[in-house]
Coordinates of C-alpha atoms in Angstrom, one line a residue:
Chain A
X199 CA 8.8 48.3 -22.6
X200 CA 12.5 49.4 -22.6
X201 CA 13.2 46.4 -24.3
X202 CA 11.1 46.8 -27.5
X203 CA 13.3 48.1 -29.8
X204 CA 16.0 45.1 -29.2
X205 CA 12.9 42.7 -29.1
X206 CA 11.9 44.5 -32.7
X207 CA 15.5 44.2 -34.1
X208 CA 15.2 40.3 -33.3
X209 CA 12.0 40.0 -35.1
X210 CA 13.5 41.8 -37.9
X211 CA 15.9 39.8 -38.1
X212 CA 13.8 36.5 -38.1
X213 CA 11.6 38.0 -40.8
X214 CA 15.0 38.6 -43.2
X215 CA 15.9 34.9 -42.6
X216 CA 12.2 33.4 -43.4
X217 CA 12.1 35.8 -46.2
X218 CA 15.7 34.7 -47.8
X219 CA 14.6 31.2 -47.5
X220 CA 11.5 31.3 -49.3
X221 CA 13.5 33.2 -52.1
X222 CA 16.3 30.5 -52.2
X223 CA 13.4 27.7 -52.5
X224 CA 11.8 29.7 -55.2
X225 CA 14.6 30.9 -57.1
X226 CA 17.8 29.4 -56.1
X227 CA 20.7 30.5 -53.9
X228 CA 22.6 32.6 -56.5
X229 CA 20.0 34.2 -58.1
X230 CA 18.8 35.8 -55.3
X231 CA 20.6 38.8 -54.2
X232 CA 20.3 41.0 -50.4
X233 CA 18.4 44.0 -52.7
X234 CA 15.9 41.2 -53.8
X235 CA 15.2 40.4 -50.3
X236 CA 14.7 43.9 -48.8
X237 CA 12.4 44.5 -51.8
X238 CA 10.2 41.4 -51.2
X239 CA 10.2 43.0 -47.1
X240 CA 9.6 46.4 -48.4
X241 CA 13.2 47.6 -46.7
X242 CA 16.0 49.1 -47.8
X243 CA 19.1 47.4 -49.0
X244 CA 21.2 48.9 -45.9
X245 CA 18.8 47.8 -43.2
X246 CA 19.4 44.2 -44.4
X247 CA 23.6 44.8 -44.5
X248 CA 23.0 45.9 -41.0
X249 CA 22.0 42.5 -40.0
X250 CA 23.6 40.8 -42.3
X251 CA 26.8 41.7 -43.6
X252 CA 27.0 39.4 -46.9
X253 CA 25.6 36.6 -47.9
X254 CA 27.5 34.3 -46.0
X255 CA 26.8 35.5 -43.1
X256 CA 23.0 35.0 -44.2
X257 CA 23.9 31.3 -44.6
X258 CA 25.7 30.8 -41.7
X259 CA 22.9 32.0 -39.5
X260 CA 20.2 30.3 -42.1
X261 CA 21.7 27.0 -41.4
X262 CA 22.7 27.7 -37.4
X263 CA 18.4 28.3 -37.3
X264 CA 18.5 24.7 -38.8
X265 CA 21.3 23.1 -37.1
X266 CA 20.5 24.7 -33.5
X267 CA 16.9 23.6 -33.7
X268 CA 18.0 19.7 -34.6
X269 CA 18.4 19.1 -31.3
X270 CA 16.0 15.5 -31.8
X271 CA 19.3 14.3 -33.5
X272 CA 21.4 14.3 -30.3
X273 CA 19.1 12.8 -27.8
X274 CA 20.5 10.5 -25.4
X275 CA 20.6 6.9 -27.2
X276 CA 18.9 3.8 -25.2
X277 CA 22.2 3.3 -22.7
X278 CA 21.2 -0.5 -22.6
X279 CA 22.2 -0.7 -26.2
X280 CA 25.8 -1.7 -27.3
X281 CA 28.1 1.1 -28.5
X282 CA 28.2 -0.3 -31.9
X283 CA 24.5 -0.3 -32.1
X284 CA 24.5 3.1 -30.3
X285 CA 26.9 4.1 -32.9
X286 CA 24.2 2.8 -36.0
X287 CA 21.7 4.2 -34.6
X288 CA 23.4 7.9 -34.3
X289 CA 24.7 7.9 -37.9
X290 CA 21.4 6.5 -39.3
X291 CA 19.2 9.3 -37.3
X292 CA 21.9 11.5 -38.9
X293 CA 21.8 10.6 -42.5
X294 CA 18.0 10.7 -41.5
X295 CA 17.9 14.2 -40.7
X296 CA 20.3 15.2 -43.7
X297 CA 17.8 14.0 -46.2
X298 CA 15.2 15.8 -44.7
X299 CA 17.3 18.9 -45.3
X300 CA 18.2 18.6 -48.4
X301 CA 14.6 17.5 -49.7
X302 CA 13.4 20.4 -47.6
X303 CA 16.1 22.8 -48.7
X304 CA 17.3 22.3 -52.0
X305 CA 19.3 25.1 -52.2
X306 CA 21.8 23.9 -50.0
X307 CA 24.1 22.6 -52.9
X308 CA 24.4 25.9 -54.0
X309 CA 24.8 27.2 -50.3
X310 CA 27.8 24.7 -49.9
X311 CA 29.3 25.2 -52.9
X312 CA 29.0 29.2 -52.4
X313 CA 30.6 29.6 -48.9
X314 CA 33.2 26.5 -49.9
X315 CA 35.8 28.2 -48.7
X316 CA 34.1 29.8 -45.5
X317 CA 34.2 28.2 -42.2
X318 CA 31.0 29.0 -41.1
X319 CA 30.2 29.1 -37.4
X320 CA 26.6 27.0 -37.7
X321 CA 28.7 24.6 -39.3
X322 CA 31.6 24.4 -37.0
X323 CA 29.2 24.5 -34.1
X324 CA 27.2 21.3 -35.7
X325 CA 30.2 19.3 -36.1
X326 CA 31.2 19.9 -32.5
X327 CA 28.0 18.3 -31.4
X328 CA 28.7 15.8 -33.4
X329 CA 32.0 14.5 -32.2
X330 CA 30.6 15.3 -28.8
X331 CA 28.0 12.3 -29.2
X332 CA 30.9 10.3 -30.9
X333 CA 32.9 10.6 -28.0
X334 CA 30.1 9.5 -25.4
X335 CA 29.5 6.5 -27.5
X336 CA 33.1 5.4 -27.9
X337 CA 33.8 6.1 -24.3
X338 CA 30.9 3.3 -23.5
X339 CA 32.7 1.1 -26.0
X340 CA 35.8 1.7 -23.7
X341 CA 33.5 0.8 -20.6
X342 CA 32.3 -2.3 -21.9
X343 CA 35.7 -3.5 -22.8
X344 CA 35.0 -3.2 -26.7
X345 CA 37.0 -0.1 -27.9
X346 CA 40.6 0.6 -27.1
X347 CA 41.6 3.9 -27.9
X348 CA 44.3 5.9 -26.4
X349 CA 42.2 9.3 -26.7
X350 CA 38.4 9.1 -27.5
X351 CA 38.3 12.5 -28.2
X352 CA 40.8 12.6 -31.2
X353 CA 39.4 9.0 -32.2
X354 CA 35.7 10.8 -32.2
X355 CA 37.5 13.2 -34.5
X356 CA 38.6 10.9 -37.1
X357 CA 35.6 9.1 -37.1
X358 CA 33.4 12.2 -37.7
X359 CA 35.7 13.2 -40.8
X360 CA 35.3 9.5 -41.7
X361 CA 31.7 9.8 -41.7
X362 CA 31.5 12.4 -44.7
X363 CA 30.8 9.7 -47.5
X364 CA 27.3 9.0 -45.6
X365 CA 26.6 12.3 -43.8
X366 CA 27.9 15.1 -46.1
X367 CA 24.9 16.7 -48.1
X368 CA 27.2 16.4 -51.6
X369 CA 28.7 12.9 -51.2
X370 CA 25.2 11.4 -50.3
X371 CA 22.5 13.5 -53.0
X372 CA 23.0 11.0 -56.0
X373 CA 22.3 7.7 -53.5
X374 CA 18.9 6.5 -52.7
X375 CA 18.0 5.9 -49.3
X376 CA 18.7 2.2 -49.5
X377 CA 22.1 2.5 -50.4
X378 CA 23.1 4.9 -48.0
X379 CA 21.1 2.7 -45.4
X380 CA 23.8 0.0 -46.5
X381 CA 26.8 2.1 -46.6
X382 CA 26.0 4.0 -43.3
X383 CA 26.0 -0.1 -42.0
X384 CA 29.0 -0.8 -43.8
X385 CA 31.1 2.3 -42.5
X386 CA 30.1 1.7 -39.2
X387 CA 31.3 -2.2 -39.1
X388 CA 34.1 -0.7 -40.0
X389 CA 34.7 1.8 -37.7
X390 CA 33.5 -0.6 -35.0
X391 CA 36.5 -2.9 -36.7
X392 CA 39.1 0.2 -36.0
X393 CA 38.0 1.0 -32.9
X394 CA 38.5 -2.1 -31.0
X395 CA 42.1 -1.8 -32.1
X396 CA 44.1 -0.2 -29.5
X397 CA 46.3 1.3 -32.0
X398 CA 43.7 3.4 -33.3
Chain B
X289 CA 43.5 8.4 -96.8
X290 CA 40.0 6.5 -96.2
X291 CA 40.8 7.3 -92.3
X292 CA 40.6 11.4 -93.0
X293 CA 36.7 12.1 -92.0
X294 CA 37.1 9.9 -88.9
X295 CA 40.4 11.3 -87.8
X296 CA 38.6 15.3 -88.4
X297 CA 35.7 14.2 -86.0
X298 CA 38.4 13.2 -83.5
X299 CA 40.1 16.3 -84.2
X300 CA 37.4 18.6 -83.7
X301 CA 36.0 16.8 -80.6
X302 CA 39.4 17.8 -79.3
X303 CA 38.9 21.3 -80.1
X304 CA 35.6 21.4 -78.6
X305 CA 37.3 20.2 -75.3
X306 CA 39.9 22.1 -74.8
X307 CA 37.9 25.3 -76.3
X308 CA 35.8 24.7 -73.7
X309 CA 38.2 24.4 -70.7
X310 CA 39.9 27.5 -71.7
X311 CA 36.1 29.2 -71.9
X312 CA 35.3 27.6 -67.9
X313 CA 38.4 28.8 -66.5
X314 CA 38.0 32.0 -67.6
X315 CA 34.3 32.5 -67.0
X316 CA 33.3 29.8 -65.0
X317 CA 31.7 26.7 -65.5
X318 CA 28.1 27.6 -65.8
X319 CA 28.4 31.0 -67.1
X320 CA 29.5 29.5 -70.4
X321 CA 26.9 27.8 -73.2
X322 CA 27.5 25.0 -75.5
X323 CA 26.4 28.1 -77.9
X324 CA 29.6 30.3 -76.5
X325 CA 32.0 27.3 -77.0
X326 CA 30.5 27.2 -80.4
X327 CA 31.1 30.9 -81.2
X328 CA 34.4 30.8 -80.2
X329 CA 35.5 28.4 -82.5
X330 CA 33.6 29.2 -85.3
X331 CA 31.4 26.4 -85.3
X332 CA 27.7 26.0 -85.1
X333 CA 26.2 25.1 -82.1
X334 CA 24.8 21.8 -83.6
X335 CA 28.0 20.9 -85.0
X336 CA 28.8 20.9 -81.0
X337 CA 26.2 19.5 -80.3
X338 CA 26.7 16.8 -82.9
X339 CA 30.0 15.4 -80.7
X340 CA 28.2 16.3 -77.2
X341 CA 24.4 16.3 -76.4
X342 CA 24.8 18.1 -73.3
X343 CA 27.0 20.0 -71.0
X344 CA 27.0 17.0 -68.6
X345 CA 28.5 14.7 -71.6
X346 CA 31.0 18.0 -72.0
X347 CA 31.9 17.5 -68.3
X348 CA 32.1 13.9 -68.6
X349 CA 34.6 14.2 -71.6
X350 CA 36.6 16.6 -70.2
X351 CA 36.9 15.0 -66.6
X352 CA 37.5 12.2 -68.6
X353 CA 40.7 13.4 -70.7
X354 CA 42.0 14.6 -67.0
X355 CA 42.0 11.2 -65.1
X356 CA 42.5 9.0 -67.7
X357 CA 46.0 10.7 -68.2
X358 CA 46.5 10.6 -64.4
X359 CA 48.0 7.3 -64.7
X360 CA 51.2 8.3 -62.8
X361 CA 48.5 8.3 -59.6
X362 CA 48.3 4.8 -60.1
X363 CA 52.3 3.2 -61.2
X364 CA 53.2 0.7 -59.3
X365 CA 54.7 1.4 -55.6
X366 CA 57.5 0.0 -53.6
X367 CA 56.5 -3.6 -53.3
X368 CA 59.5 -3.6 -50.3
X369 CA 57.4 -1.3 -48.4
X370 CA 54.5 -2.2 -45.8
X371 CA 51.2 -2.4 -46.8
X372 CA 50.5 0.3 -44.3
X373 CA 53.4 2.4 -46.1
X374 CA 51.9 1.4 -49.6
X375 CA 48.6 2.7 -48.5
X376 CA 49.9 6.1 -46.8
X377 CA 51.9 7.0 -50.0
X378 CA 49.2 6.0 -51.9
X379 CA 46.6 8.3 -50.3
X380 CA 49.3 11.2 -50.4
X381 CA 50.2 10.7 -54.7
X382 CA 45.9 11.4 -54.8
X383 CA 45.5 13.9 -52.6
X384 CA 48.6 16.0 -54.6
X385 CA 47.1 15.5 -57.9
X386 CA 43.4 16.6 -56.6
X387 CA 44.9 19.1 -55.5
X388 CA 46.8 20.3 -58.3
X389 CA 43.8 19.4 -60.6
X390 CA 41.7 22.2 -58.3
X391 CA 44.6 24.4 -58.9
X392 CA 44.5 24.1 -62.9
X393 CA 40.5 23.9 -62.9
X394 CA 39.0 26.2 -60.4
X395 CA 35.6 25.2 -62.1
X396 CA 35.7 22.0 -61.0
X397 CA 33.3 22.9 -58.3
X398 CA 30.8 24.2 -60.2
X399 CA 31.3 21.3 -62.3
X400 CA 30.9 19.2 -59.5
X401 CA 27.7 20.9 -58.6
X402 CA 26.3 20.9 -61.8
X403 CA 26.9 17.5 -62.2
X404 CA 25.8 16.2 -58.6
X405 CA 22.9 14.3 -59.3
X406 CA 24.6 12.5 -62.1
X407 CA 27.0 9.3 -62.3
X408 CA 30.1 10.6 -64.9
X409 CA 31.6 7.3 -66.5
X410 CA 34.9 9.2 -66.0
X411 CA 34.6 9.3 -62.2
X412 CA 33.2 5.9 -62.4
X413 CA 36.5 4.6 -64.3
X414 CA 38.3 7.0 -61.7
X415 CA 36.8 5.2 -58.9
X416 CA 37.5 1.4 -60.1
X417 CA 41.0 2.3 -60.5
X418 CA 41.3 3.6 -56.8
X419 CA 39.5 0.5 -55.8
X420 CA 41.6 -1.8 -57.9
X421 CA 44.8 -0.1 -56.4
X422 CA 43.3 -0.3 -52.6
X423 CA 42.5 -4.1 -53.7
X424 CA 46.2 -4.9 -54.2
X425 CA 47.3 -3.2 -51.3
X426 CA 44.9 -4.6 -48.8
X427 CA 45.9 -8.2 -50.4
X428 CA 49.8 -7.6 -49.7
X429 CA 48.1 -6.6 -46.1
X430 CA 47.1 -10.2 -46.5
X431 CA 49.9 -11.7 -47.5
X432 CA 51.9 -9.8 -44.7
X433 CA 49.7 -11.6 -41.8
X434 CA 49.1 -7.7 -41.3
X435 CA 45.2 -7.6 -42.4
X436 CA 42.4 -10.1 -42.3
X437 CA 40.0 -9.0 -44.5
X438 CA 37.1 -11.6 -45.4
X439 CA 36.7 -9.9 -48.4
X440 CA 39.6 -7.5 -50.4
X441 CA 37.3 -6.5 -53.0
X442 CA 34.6 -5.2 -50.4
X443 CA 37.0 -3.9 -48.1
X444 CA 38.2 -1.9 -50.7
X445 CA 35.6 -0.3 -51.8
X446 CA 34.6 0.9 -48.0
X447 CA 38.3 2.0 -47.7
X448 CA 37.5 4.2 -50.9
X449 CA 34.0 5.5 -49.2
X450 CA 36.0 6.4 -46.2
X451 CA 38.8 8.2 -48.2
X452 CA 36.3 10.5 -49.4
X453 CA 37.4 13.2 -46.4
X454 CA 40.7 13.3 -47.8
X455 CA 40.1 13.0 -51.6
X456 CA 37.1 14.6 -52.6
X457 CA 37.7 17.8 -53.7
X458 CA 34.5 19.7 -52.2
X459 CA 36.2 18.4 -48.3
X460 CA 39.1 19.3 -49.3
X461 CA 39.2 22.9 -50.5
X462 CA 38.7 24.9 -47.7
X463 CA 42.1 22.9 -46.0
X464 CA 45.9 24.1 -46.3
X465 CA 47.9 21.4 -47.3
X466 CA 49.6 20.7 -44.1
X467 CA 46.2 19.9 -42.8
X468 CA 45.7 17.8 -45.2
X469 CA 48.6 15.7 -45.2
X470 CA 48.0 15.3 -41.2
X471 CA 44.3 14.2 -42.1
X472 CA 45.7 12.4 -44.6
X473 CA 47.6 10.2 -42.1
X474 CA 45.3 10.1 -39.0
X475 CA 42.8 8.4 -41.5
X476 CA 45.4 5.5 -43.2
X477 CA 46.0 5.1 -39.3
X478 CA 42.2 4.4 -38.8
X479 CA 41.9 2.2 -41.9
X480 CA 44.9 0.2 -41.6
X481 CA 43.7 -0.5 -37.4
X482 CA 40.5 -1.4 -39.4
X483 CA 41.8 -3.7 -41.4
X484 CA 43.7 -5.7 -38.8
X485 CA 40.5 -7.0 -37.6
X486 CA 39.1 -9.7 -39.0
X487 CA 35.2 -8.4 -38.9
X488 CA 36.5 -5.8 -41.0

């Protein structure tokens, strides 16, 4: 019982982040200010600021509920497969999971384009994963004798920046899934291609 | 003398453009109307509308008048210098004149935004002449013994793809220029170990 009121904070704080999300779907990102979505909750303007601070920080914890819970997306690939394969299969589960957010959230362009110049934490902690999964897959590249780089971790670096003009919610909104199929295949011959140079 | 009406339409279609760059970068891109661009040249909006049906063909015009001067990006380079060299300088002459043209149109973004789902021919001309460029250098690649590309053309147009971290202006923003530059190097590094492969 001594914990309740910490519990009911929490819960509060779920409710303003369901709550901000269905107003984004319905009316857009910018449209949508914090007064709108303590009057939809029946709460006052301050007792969303003291959750929330600005509307960034809304997003950033909007998309770490997202990113945090897209765990599927870094299960362990089948360790039988090749590291190029392993390395398909990654990006396309990926792209996969990209589309699904945009089609589910289609606010996010404005999200992006509003908090540009942020470097949000859900974002930051996304990417880390990421190169985390890069750098298990090029280090079983190195293992089978395939890939020669001098430091996996900075290669898994590159390659996740590399990996925009399939994965990054702006670059990949005008393509249909077929062509980003394709180009996720493409850019991943030819990061297999860089890879297995040991100048890389 | 028989030239007058035609050269008047030209003149005025001018106008319109630059009337409504100076409109964007005050207020922002979405914040001003065809009907605002209109007003502020004493026009009516169907006269506007007459030389462009909609803000996207505005956008299109105007990126249009900005690249197509950008011809300096793509003047010939050193044809003494590697093709490595070639493609690092390259990269760098882009990446300063996106960033200057985010500098002198802080709209862009919501330009981009506003514009996401839909191919411009401008950034389609844009894009061939990066591709052409990238072409030429990945042939003297060829020539040098240095690459082994099956096919230039193709290989050029996943080297533009790739690019995309360094070159697009919504990845590009949120970096100082130092970081940039770095970026900017680490990836003509990955493309030019790429290329050296022959399943590339």
């Amino acid at each position: 019982m001594a914990r309740r009121p910490r519990r009911k904070a929490e819960e509060t704080r779920e409710d303003i982040l369901s709550m901000a999300e269905m107003l984004f779907r319905e009316r857009g990102y910018v449209a949508v200010s914090i007064a709108d979505i303590a009057g939809a909750l029946n709460m006052s303007p301050a007792n969303v600021f003291k959750h929330f601070r600005s509307k960034v920080a809304l997003v950033d914890a909007i998309a770490g509920r997202h990113l945090d819970n897209a765990a599927e997306r870094f299960i362990p690939l089948d360790q039988d497969m090749p590291a190029k394969e392993q390395l398909l299969r990654f990006v396309l589960r990926l792209l996969e999971g990209h589309l699904q957010d945009i089609q589910k959230s289609p606010y996010i362009f404005e999200m992006v384009l509003s908090t540009i110049e942020a470097k949000l934490e859900a974002g930051n902690r996304y990417r880390a994963c990421i190169e985390e999964k890069l750098g298990e897959i090029i280090r079983k590249g190195m293992a089978e004798g395939r890939y020669h780089c001098r430091d996996p971790e900075h290669a898994a670096h590159t390659v996740a920046d590399v990996l925009a003009c399939v994965l990054h919610p702006i670059l990949i909104v005008r393509d249909d899934k077929e062509t980003l199929v394709r180009r996720a295949g493409e850019i991943v011959g030819f990061v297999d291609a860089a890879l297995q140079n040991s100048a890389c």
